Tab-separated table of C-alpha atoms in Angstrom:
chain	number	residue	atom	x	y	z
A	1	MET	CA	78.719	110.694	109.013
A	2	LYS	CA	80.407	112.018	105.871
A	3	THR	CA	83.143	109.809	104.421
A	4	PRO	CA	86.382	111.831	104.423
A	5	HIS	CA	87.719	112.606	100.938
A	6	ILE	CA	91.467	112.865	100.403
A	7	ILE	CA	93.189	113.851	97.156
A	8	CYS	CA	96.499	112.042	96.683
A	9	LEU	CA	98.932	113.486	94.133
A	10	GLY	CA	101.877	111.356	93.080
A	11	GLY	CA	104.848	111.631	90.786
A	12	SER	CA	104.364	108.139	89.427
A	13	ALA	CA	102.050	105.204	89.907
A	14	THR	CA	103.924	101.998	89.195
A	15	ILE	CA	103.785	98.279	88.610
A	16	ASP	CA	105.757	96.324	91.208
A	17	GLN	CA	107.123	92.866	90.383
A	18	ILE	CA	107.932	91.335	93.757
A	19	PHE	CA	110.199	88.322	94.276
A	20	TYR	CA	110.446	86.761	97.741
A	21	VAL	CA	113.888	85.237	98.305
A	22	ASP	CA	115.813	83.812	101.242
A	23	ARG	CA	118.487	86.455	100.850
A	24	VAL	CA	119.478	89.194	98.432
A	25	PRO	CA	122.521	87.889	96.503
A	26	ALA	CA	125.839	89.706	96.264
A	27	PRO	CA	127.845	90.288	94.174
A	28	SER	CA	126.164	88.118	91.512
A	29	ALA	CA	124.204	84.884	91.440
A	30	LYS	CA	121.252	83.060	89.980
A	31	ILE	CA	118.572	82.326	92.563
A	32	SER	CA	115.051	80.983	92.665
A	33	ALA	CA	112.246	82.930	94.286
A	34	ASN	CA	109.971	81.338	96.864
A	35	GLU	CA	107.041	83.428	95.649
A	36	PHE	CA	106.309	85.977	92.906
A	37	VAL	CA	103.675	88.740	92.892
A	38	ILE	CA	102.736	91.520	90.466
A	39	THR	CA	100.835	94.429	91.975
A	40	GLY	CA	100.514	98.189	91.834
A	41	GLY	CA	102.887	100.576	93.544
A	42	GLY	CA	103.925	104.194	93.861
A	43	VAL	CA	104.071	106.296	97.018
A	44	ALA	CA	100.904	108.396	96.754
A	45	ALA	CA	99.086	105.701	94.767
A	46	ASN	CA	99.591	103.223	97.611
A	47	ALA	CA	98.515	105.918	100.072
A	48	ALA	CA	95.282	106.284	98.092
A	49	VAL	CA	94.668	102.533	98.323
A	50	ALA	CA	95.304	102.648	102.080
A	51	ILE	CA	92.763	105.458	102.451
A	52	GLN	CA	90.141	103.452	100.564
A	53	ARG	CA	90.723	100.276	102.563
A	54	LEU	CA	90.726	102.118	105.875
A	55	GLY	CA	87.332	103.695	105.316
A	56	GLY	CA	88.017	106.912	103.421
A	57	MET	CA	87.442	108.059	99.864
A	58	ALA	CA	90.555	108.669	97.763
A	59	THR	CA	91.116	110.465	94.473
A	60	TYR	CA	94.464	109.960	92.751
A	61	TRP	CA	96.009	112.664	90.572
A	62	GLY	CA	99.048	111.575	88.624
A	63	ARG	CA	100.586	110.379	85.387
A	64	VAL	CA	101.439	107.069	83.765
A	65	GLY	CA	102.607	106.117	80.296
A	66	GLN	CA	100.339	105.310	77.375
A	67	ASP	CA	101.326	101.636	77.490
A	68	SER	CA	100.120	98.268	78.750
A	69	TRP	CA	101.714	98.876	82.160
A	70	GLY	CA	99.801	102.140	82.460
A	71	ASP	CA	96.594	100.343	81.545
A	72	GLN	CA	97.241	97.911	84.415
A	73	VAL	CA	97.843	100.767	86.862
A	74	LEU	CA	94.436	102.236	86.027
A	75	VAL	CA	92.672	98.888	86.354
A	76	MET	CA	94.299	98.110	89.719
A	77	LEU	CA	93.454	101.489	91.248
A	78	ALA	CA	89.901	101.411	89.899
A	79	LYS	CA	89.352	97.960	91.451
A	80	GLU	CA	90.269	99.462	94.826
A	81	GLY	CA	87.604	102.127	94.399
A	82	VAL	CA	90.115	104.963	93.944
A	83	ASN	CA	88.800	107.810	91.775
A	84	ILE	CA	91.153	107.928	88.760
A	85	GLN	CA	89.284	110.511	86.718
A	86	TYR	CA	92.351	112.749	86.778
A	87	LEU	CA	95.039	110.114	86.285
A	88	ARG	CA	96.508	111.063	82.898
A	89	GLN	CA	98.169	108.659	80.454
A	90	LEU	CA	100.995	110.399	78.593
A	91	THR	CA	101.735	109.478	74.978
A	92	GLY	CA	105.402	108.796	74.322
A	93	TYR	CA	106.306	108.007	77.916
A	94	ARG	CA	106.570	104.699	79.721
A	95	THR	CA	105.047	103.738	83.023
A	96	LYS	CA	107.475	103.157	85.877
A	97	VAL	CA	108.064	99.474	86.595
A	98	SER	CA	109.969	98.167	89.612
A	99	THR	CA	111.463	94.780	90.429
A	100	VAL	CA	111.625	94.190	94.165
A	101	LEU	CA	113.562	91.482	96.008
A	102	ILE	CA	112.335	90.898	99.569
A	103	ASP	CA	114.404	88.686	101.854
A	104	SER	CA	113.441	86.492	104.801
A	105	ASP	CA	113.782	89.437	107.223
A	106	GLY	CA	111.308	91.537	105.248
A	107	GLU	CA	113.983	93.908	103.936
A	108	ARG	CA	114.031	94.827	100.272
A	109	LEU	CA	116.119	95.708	97.244
A	110	VAL	CA	114.280	97.771	94.620
A	111	VAL	CA	115.357	98.213	90.986
A	112	SER	CA	113.221	100.661	89.011
A	113	ALA	CA	112.814	101.357	85.317
A	114	GLN	CA	112.138	105.074	85.567
A	115	PRO	CA	109.372	106.777	83.571
A	116	GLN	CA	111.856	108.766	81.427
A	117	GLY	CA	111.003	112.195	82.789
A	118	TYR	CA	107.324	113.033	82.820
A	119	PRO	CA	106.872	116.732	81.952
A	120	ASP	CA	106.303	118.979	84.962
A	121	VAL	CA	103.124	120.429	83.444
A	122	ILE	CA	100.244	121.176	85.803
A	123	ASP	CA	97.808	123.216	83.696
A	124	TRP	CA	95.484	120.195	83.366
A	125	LEU	CA	95.129	119.646	87.114
A	126	PRO	CA	91.619	120.500	88.396
A	127	LEU	CA	92.909	122.528	91.336
A	128	ASP	CA	89.450	123.958	91.974
A	129	LYS	CA	88.465	120.449	93.125
A	130	VAL	CA	90.736	120.777	96.173
A	131	SER	CA	88.013	122.746	97.922
A	132	GLU	CA	85.853	119.591	97.849
A	133	ALA	CA	88.449	117.529	99.750
A	134	ASP	CA	89.034	117.134	103.489
A	135	ALA	CA	92.820	116.727	103.177
A	136	VAL	CA	95.553	116.195	100.599
A	137	CYS	CA	98.513	113.810	100.529
A	138	VAL	CA	101.501	114.179	98.198
A	139	ASP	CA	104.911	112.680	97.537
A	140	THR	CA	108.132	114.364	96.369
A	141	ARG	CA	108.292	112.934	92.847
A	142	TRP	CA	106.232	115.593	91.028
A	143	VAL	CA	107.440	118.897	92.400
A	144	GLY	CA	105.245	121.267	90.398
A	145	GLY	CA	102.098	119.262	91.041
A	146	ALA	CA	102.865	118.863	94.743
A	147	GLN	CA	103.570	122.577	95.203
A	148	ALA	CA	100.361	123.546	93.406
A	149	ILE	CA	98.081	121.292	95.438
A	150	LEU	CA	99.777	122.196	98.719
A	151	ASP	CA	99.255	125.896	97.953
A	152	LYS	CA	95.599	125.290	97.096
A	153	ALA	CA	95.083	123.211	100.246
A	154	SER	CA	96.504	126.088	102.286
A	155	GLN	CA	93.979	128.496	100.733
A	156	HIS	CA	91.184	126.246	102.009
A	157	ALA	CA	92.838	125.563	105.408
A	158	LEU	CA	93.058	121.813	104.723
A	159	PRO	CA	95.497	119.376	106.340
A	160	SER	CA	98.270	118.511	103.891
A	161	VAL	CA	100.501	115.479	104.358
A	162	LEU	CA	103.867	115.234	102.577
A	163	ASP	CA	105.637	111.879	102.343
A	164	GLY	CA	109.220	113.117	102.336
A	165	ASP	CA	110.939	109.804	101.734
A	166	SER	CA	113.514	110.879	99.147
A	167	GLY	CA	114.629	113.557	96.713
A	168	ASP	CA	116.908	116.574	96.439
A	169	ALA	CA	117.308	118.092	99.892
A	170	ALA	CA	116.578	121.698	98.874
A	171	VAL	CA	113.498	120.695	96.876
A	172	VAL	CA	112.142	118.494	99.669
A	173	LEU	CA	112.693	121.264	102.223
A	174	ASN	CA	110.639	123.710	100.124
A	175	LEU	CA	107.796	121.193	99.802
A	176	MET	CA	107.994	120.465	103.540
A	177	HIS	CA	107.440	124.102	104.400
A	178	ALA	CA	104.429	124.222	102.059
A	179	ALA	CA	102.716	121.325	103.898
A	180	THR	CA	101.026	121.295	107.291
A	181	HIS	CA	102.103	117.743	108.183
A	182	PRO	CA	105.340	116.698	106.423
A	183	VAL	CA	106.734	113.407	107.720
A	184	LEU	CA	110.149	112.263	106.533
A	185	SER	CA	112.022	109.008	106.250
A	186	GLU	CA	115.105	108.589	108.432
A	187	PRO	CA	117.514	108.889	105.439
A	188	MET	CA	115.800	112.097	104.298
A	189	LEU	CA	116.026	113.714	107.727
A	190	ALA	CA	119.689	112.679	107.887
A	191	LYS	CA	120.278	114.311	104.499
A	192	LEU	CA	118.602	117.540	105.599
A	193	SER	CA	120.405	117.719	108.954
A	194	GLY	CA	123.774	116.462	107.736
A	195	LYS	CA	123.931	113.957	110.605
A	196	THR	CA	123.120	110.337	111.257
A	197	ILE	CA	119.819	110.322	113.114
A	198	ASP	CA	119.559	108.825	116.595
A	199	ALA	CA	117.431	109.350	119.700
A	200	ALA	CA	119.828	112.009	120.988
A	201	ASN	CA	119.653	114.345	117.996
A	202	VAL	CA	116.341	113.580	116.294
A	203	GLY	CA	114.587	116.401	118.140
A	204	ALA	CA	117.116	119.023	117.092
A	205	ALA	CA	117.004	117.764	113.504
A	206	LEU	CA	113.225	118.111	113.384
A	207	GLN	CA	113.265	121.556	114.966
A	208	GLY	CA	115.768	122.659	112.337
A	209	CYS	CA	113.287	121.738	109.590
A	210	PHE	CA	110.198	123.364	111.124
A	211	SER	CA	108.996	126.452	109.257
A	212	GLY	CA	106.393	127.872	106.891
A	213	ARG	CA	102.949	126.267	107.120
A	214	ASN	CA	104.104	123.429	109.350
A	215	LYS	CA	101.880	122.325	112.202
A	216	ILE	CA	104.286	119.443	112.790
A	217	VAL	CA	107.434	118.030	111.228
A	218	GLY	CA	107.884	114.307	111.793
A	219	VAL	CA	110.064	111.326	110.992
A	220	THR	CA	109.232	107.627	110.937
A	221	LEU	CA	111.945	105.317	112.271
A	222	GLY	CA	110.372	101.913	111.669
A	223	GLY	CA	110.404	99.814	114.809
A	224	LYS	CA	111.746	102.772	116.790
A	225	GLY	CA	108.478	104.627	116.320
A	226	THR	CA	107.674	108.150	115.188
A	227	TYR	CA	109.071	111.462	116.424
A	228	TRP	CA	107.519	114.830	115.695
A	229	PHE	CA	107.996	118.483	116.599
A	230	ASP	CA	104.897	120.682	116.867
A	231	GLY	CA	106.577	124.072	117.263
A	232	ASN	CA	106.764	123.743	121.042
A	233	ALA	CA	108.015	120.284	121.979
A	234	VAL	CA	109.312	117.038	120.537
A	235	HIS	CA	107.020	114.025	120.926
A	236	HIS	CA	107.484	110.290	120.427
A	237	ALA	CA	105.060	107.460	119.727
A	238	ALA	CA	106.153	103.827	119.821
A	239	SER	CA	105.340	101.424	117.003
A	240	PRO	CA	103.459	98.192	117.728
A	241	LYS	CA	105.849	95.249	117.992
A	242	VAL	CA	105.263	92.832	115.117
A	243	VAL	CA	107.085	90.126	113.196
A	244	VAL	CA	108.082	91.874	109.976
A	245	VAL	CA	107.764	89.913	106.741
A	246	ASP	CA	107.439	92.705	104.146
A	247	THR	CA	108.070	96.449	104.560
A	248	LEU	CA	107.134	97.342	100.976
A	249	ALA	CA	104.302	99.956	100.982
A	250	ALA	CA	104.429	100.318	104.782
A	251	GLY	CA	105.517	103.955	104.650
A	252	ASP	CA	102.908	104.716	101.996
A	253	THR	CA	100.267	103.096	104.194
A	254	TRP	CA	101.448	105.193	107.147
A	255	HIS	CA	101.095	108.486	105.286
A	256	GLY	CA	97.737	107.579	103.746
A	257	ALA	CA	96.397	106.585	107.164
A	258	LEU	CA	97.692	109.826	108.676
A	259	ALA	CA	95.949	111.894	105.992
A	260	LEU	CA	92.710	110.008	106.600
A	261	ALA	CA	92.897	110.478	110.376
A	262	LEU	CA	93.567	114.202	109.984
A	263	ALA	CA	90.662	114.494	107.545
A	264	GLN	CA	88.499	112.900	110.235
A	265	GLY	CA	89.597	115.601	112.670
A	266	GLN	CA	91.634	113.315	114.935
A	267	PRO	CA	94.241	115.052	117.133
A	268	ILE	CA	97.804	114.509	116.024
A	269	ASP	CA	98.752	111.928	118.657
A	270	ALA	CA	95.711	109.786	117.831
A	271	ALA	CA	96.329	110.239	114.095
A	272	ILE	CA	99.930	109.082	114.404
A	273	ASP	CA	98.870	106.103	116.513
A	274	PHE	CA	96.317	105.139	113.836
A	275	ALA	CA	98.932	105.452	111.088
A	276	SER	CA	101.504	103.467	113.064
A	277	ARG	CA	99.105	100.588	113.697
A	278	ALA	CA	98.095	100.456	110.037
A	279	ALA	CA	101.734	100.407	108.875
A	280	ALA	CA	102.730	97.807	111.476
A	281	LEU	CA	99.951	95.483	110.356
A	282	LYS	CA	101.004	95.969	106.739
A	283	CYS	CA	104.534	94.824	107.679
A	284	THR	CA	103.144	91.459	108.817
A	285	ARG	CA	101.583	90.831	105.390
A	286	ARG	CA	103.253	90.018	102.093
A	287	GLY	CA	102.538	91.512	98.704
A	288	GLY	CA	103.462	95.193	98.962
A	289	ARG	CA	100.183	96.991	98.216
A	290	LEU	CA	98.295	93.693	98.481
A	291	GLY	CA	99.108	93.628	102.205
A	292	ILE	CA	97.590	97.027	103.045
A	293	PRO	CA	94.937	96.270	105.678
A	294	THR	CA	91.246	97.066	105.712
A	295	LEU	CA	89.663	98.948	108.602
A	296	GLU	CA	88.086	95.742	109.901
A	297	GLN	CA	91.454	93.967	109.857
A	298	LEU	CA	93.032	96.918	111.672
A	299	HIS	CA	90.349	96.814	114.367
A	300	THR	CA	91.009	93.090	114.901
A	301	PHE	CA	94.768	93.710	115.054
A	302	THR	CA	94.322	96.556	117.544
A	303	SER	CA	92.122	94.438	119.780
A	304	THR	CA	94.723	91.666	119.746
A	305	VAL	CA	97.572	94.056	120.576
A	306	GLU	CA	95.603	95.619	123.428
A	307	ALA	CA	94.677	92.199	124.808
A	308	LYS	CA	98.325	91.116	124.823
A	309	SER	CA	99.358	94.333	126.591
A	310	ARG	CA	96.996	93.528	129.454
A	311	LEU	CA	98.503	90.095	130.072
């Protein structure tokens, strides 16, 4: 069987410096961390790592600075087996670096040193390579690049996953309509609908976003599961119940797993179940990207969950 190939395009691949603390201090304090980790990050970059670990083949298209942090990004992705042939280092720009505080409940506070405005130039992207992929996965942080690859994916009738976690509402809405499978964060759907999202109005909010190339429009609500609208009806899938220790990279894992499942030809309900299990298992593991599970680990987790449900 052919290994599915997914191209992941991201606005920035990052270095995450993660501090595990008992609580996030406010308004100011000096505290000691219980643990400290440095790893790679970035929405689509983490999705690419998830695809690799879960049995797919990922290529990452993106930009980093021509600096030591950028060098580390390349090394970390290459060690995961991600194809970084088209990850460009930009002279005169810095790589995005984030400091993340994660408390005892697994919640986080992220402070980022932004990459100082990478140019929105796409003429170097090998868009002809999209025809060799089985799906694409993009984030909202490189608008020109995301739009270009979504358009090319549409020409080849490929599934296209958009991780709509943040950004300007009008820009995100345009990218959503260019993708076949855009799935939003709860705050992003709230921004687009102008309402706080709950079980009573989530369906109407999703229907209001559905247009263009969409096969579905979805939203992930953490422990409350995933809702999606497929043009006819609103559907819901529960998330596995787990003890959460670290949510960093969980959403990225979810979207990468969804892209992989769609590339494999799985129906949408099975694809969302696969993504939800992968993200739930990630939440039980520390280290941001380091906690993204392998396919073998996911199989073991699934077997355990199913065994408990039969008791």
